[in-house]
PDB file of C-alpha atoms in Angstrom:
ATOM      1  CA  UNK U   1      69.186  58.312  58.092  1.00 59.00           C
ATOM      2  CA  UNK U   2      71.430  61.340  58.024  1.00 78.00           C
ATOM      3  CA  UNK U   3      68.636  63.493  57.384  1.00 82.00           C
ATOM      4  CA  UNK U   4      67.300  62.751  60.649  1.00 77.00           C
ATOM      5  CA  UNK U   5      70.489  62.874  62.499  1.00 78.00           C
ATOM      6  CA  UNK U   6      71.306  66.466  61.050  1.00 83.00           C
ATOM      7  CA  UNK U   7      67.522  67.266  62.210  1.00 84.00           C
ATOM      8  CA  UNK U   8      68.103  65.722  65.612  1.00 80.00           C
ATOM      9  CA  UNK U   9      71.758  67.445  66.263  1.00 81.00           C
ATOM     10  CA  UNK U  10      70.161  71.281  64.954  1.00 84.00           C
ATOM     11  CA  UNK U  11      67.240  70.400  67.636  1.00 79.00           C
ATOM     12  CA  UNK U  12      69.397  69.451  70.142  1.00 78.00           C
ATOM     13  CA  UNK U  13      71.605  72.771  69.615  1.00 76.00           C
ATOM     14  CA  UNK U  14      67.974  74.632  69.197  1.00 73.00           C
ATOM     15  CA  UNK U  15      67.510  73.200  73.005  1.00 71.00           C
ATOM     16  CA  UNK U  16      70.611  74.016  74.443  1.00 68.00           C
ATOM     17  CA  UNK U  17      70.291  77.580  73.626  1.00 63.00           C
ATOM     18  CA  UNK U  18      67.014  77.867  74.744  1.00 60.00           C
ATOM     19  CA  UNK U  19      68.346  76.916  78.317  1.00 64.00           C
ATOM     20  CA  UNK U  20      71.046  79.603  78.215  1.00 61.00           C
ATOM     21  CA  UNK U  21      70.101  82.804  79.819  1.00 64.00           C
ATOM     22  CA  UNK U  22      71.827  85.774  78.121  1.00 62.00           C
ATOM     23  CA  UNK U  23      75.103  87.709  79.220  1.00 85.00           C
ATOM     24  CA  UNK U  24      73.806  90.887  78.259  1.00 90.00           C
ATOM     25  CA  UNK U  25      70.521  92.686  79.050  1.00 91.00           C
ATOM     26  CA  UNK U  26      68.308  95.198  78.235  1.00 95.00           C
ATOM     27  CA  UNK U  27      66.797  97.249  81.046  1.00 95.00           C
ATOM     28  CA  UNK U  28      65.092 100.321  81.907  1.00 97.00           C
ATOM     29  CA  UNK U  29      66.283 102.419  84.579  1.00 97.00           C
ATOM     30  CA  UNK U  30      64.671 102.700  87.570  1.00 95.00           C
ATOM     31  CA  UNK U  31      65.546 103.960  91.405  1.00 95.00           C
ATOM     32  CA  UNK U  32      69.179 104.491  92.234  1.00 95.00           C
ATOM     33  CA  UNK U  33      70.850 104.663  95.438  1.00 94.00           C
ATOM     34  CA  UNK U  34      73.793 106.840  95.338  1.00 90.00           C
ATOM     35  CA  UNK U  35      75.637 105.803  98.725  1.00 92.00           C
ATOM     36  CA  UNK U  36      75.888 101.851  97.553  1.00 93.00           C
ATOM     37  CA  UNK U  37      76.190 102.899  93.740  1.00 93.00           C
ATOM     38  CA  UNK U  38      73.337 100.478  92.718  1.00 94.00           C
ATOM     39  CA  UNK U  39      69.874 101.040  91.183  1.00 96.00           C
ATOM     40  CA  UNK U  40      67.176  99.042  90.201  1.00 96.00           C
ATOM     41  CA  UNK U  41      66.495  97.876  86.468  1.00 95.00           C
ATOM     42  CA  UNK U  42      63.266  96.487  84.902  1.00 93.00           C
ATOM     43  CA  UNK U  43      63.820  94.033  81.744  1.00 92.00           C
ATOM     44  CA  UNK U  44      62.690  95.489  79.064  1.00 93.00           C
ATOM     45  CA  UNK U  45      62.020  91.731  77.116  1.00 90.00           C
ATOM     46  CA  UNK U  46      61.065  90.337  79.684  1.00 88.00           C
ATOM     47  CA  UNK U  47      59.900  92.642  82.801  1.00 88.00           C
ATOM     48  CA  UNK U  48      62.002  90.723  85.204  1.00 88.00           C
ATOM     49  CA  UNK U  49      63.183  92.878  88.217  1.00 90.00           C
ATOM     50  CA  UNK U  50      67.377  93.607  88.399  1.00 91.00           C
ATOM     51  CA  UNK U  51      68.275  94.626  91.987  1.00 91.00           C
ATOM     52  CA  UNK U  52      71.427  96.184  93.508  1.00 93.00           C
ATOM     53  CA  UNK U  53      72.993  96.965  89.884  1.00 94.00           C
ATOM     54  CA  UNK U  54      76.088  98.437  90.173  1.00 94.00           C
ATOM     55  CA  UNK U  55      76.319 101.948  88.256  1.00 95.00           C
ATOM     56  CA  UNK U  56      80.072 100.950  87.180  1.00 90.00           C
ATOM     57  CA  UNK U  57      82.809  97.972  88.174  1.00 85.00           C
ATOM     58  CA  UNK U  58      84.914 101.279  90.418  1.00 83.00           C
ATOM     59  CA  UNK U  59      86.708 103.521  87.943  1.00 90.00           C
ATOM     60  CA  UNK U  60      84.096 104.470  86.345  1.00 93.00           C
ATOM     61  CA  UNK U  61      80.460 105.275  87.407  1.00 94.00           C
ATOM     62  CA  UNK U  62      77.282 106.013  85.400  1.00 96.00           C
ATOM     63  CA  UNK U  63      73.900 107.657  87.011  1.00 96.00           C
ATOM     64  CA  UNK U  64      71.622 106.917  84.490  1.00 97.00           C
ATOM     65  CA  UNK U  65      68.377 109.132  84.566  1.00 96.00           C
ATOM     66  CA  UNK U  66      64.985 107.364  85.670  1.00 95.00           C
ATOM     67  CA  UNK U  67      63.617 105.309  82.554  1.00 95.00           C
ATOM     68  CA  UNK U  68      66.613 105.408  80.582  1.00 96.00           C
ATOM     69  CA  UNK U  69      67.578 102.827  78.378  1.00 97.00           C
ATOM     70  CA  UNK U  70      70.140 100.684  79.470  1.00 96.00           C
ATOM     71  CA  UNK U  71      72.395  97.668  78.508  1.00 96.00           C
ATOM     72  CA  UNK U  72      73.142  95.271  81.865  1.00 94.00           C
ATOM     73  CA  UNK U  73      75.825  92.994  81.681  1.00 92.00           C
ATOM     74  CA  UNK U  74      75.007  90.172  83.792  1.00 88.00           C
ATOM     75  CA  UNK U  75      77.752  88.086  85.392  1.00 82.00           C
ATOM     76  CA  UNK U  76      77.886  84.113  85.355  1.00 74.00           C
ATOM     77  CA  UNK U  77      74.491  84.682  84.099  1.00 70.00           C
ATOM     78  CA  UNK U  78      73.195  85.314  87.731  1.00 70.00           C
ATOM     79  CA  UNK U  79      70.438  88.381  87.710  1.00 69.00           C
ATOM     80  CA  UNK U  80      71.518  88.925  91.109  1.00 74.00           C
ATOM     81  CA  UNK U  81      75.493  89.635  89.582  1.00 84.00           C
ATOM     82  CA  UNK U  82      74.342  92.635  87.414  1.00 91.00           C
ATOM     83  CA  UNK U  83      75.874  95.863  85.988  1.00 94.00           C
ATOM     84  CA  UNK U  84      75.484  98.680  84.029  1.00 95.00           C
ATOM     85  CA  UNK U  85      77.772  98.571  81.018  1.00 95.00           C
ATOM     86  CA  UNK U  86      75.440 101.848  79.047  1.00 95.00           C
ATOM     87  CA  UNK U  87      73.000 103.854  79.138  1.00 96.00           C
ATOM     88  CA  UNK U  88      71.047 106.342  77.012  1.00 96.00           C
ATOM     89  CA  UNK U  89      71.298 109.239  79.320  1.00 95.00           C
ATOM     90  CA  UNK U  90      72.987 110.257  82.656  1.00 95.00           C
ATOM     91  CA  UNK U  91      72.559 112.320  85.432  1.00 95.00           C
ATOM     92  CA  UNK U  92      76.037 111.939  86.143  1.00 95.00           C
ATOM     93  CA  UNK U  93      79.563 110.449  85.432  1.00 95.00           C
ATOM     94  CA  UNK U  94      82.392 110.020  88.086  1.00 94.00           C
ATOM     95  CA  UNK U  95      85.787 108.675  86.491  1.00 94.00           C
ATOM     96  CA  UNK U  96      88.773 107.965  89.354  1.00 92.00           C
ATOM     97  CA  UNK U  97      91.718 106.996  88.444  1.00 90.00           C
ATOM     98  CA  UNK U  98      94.058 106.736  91.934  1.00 87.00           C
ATOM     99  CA  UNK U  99      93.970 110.065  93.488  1.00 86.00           C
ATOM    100  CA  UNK U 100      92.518 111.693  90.520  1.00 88.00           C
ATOM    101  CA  UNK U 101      88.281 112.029  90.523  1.00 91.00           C
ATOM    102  CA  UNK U 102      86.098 113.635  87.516  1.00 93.00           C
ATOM    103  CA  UNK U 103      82.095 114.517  88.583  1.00 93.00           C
ATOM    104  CA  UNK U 104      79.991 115.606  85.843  1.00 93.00           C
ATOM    105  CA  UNK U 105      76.815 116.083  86.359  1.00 92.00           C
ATOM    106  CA  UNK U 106      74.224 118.863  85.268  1.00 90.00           C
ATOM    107  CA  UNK U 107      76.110 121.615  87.503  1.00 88.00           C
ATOM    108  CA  UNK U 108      79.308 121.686  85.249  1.00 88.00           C
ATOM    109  CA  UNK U 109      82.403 119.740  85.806  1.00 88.00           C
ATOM    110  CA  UNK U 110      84.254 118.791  89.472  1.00 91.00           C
ATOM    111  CA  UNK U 111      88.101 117.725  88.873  1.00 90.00           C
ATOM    112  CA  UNK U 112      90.073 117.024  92.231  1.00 89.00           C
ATOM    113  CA  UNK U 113      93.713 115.314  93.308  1.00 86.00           C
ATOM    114  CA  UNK U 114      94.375 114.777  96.574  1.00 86.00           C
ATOM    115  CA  UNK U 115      91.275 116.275  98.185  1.00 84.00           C
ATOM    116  CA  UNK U 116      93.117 119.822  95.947  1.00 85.00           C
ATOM    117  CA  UNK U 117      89.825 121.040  93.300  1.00 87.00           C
ATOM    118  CA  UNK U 118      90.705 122.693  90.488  1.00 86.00           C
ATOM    119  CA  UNK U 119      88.195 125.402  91.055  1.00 87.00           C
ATOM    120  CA  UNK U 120      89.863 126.168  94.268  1.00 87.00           C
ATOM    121  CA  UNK U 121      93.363 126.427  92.916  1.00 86.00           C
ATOM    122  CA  UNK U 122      92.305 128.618  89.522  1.00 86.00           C
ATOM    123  CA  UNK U 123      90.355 130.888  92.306  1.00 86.00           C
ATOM    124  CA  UNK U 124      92.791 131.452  94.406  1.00 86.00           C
ATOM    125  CA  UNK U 125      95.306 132.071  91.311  1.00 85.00           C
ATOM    126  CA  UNK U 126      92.927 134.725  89.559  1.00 85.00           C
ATOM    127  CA  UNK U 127      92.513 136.431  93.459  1.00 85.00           C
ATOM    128  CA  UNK U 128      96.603 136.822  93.622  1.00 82.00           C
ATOM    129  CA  UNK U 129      96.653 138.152  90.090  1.00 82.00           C
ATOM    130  CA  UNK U 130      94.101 140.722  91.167  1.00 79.00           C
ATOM    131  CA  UNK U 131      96.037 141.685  94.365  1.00 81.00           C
ATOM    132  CA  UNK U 132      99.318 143.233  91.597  1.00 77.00           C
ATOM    133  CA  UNK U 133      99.429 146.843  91.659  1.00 75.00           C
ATOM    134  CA  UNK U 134     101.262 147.816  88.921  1.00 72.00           C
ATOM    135  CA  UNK U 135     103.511 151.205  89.407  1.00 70.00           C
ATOM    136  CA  UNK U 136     104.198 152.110  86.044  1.00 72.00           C
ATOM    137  CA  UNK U 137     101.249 151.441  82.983  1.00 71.00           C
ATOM    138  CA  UNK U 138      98.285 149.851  83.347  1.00 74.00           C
ATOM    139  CA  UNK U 139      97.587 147.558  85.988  1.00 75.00           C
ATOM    140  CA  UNK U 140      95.448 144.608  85.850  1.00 76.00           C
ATOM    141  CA  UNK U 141      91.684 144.533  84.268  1.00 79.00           C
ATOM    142  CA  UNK U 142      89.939 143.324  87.220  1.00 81.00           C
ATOM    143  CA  UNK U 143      86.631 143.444  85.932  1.00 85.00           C
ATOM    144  CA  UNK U 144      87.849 141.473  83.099  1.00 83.00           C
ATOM    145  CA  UNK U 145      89.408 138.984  86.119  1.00 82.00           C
ATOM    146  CA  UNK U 146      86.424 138.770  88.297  1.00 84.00           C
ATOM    147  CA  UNK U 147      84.317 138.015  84.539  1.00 85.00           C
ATOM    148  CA  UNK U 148      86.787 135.135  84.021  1.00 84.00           C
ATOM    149  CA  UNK U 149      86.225 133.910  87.357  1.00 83.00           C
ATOM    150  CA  UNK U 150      82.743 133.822  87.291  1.00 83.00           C
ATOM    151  CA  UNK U 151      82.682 132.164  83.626  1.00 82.00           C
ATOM    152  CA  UNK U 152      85.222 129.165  85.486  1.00 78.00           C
ATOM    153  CA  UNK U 153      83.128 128.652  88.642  1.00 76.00           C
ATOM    154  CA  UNK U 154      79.753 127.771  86.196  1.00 75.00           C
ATOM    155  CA  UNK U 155      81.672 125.202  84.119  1.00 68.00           C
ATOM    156  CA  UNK U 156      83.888 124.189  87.306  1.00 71.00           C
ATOM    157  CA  UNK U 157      82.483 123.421  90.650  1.00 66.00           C
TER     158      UNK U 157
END
């Protein structure tokens, strides 16, 4: 008799889990829409369609590139509740943190605080250091400068 009770308690579990969608997903990129932060996913167990997936929960952002491997995380296991926890590859990455914001993308790096870039600030630094005339010695290297510059604004933008 307990043989069959055992039997009928793993089925029963067997059934329950069966009816339990998962919490994590998953997907291949597809289209993504930059101005709501969402893109469109397509399972890939089960080609079912995810729509308005957010590229991040607001600190952090991911722009994965188009048929990139993803992993969804799926809230109250609702397909309609759906964001991107990883992906493969990325166009781009923005971090914020208050008044802090990080872009990377494929044209170098973008750090700003306070609407104040970094590229700005270490051009306008490297364009004072080139404006010292020195009266005694040598005086600044401004080739040298304006190489330095350069080099900054193709990492910075």
């Amino acid at each position: 008799m307990s043989r069959k009770l055992d039997e009928f308690v793993r089925l029963m579990k067997q059934s329950q889990k069966a009816i339990v969608k998962p919490q994590m997903v998953w997907a291949k990129a597809g289209a993504v829409n930059l101005e709501k932060n969402t893109m469109v996913a397509t399972g890939v167990v089960d080609d079912l369609e995810y729509y308005d997936v957010l590229l991040g929960l607001g600190h952090i952002n991911k722009v994965p590139n188009n048929g990139a491997l993803c992993l969804l995380g799926v809230i109250g296991n609702h397909s309609g509740f759906t964001f991107l926890i990883e992906a493969e590859s990325v166009q781009a990455m923005q971090i914020k943190s208050n008044e802090t914001d990080l872009i990377i993308d494929e044209n170098g790096y973008q750090i700003t605080k306070a609407n104040e870039s970094l590229t700005t600030i270490l051009n306008e630094f490297i364009d004072e250091v080139l404006k010292i005339v020195v009266i005694q010695g040598q005086s600044v290297n401004v080739p040298a400068l304006t190489a330095i510059k350069q080099r900054l604004n193709t990492v910075l933008k």
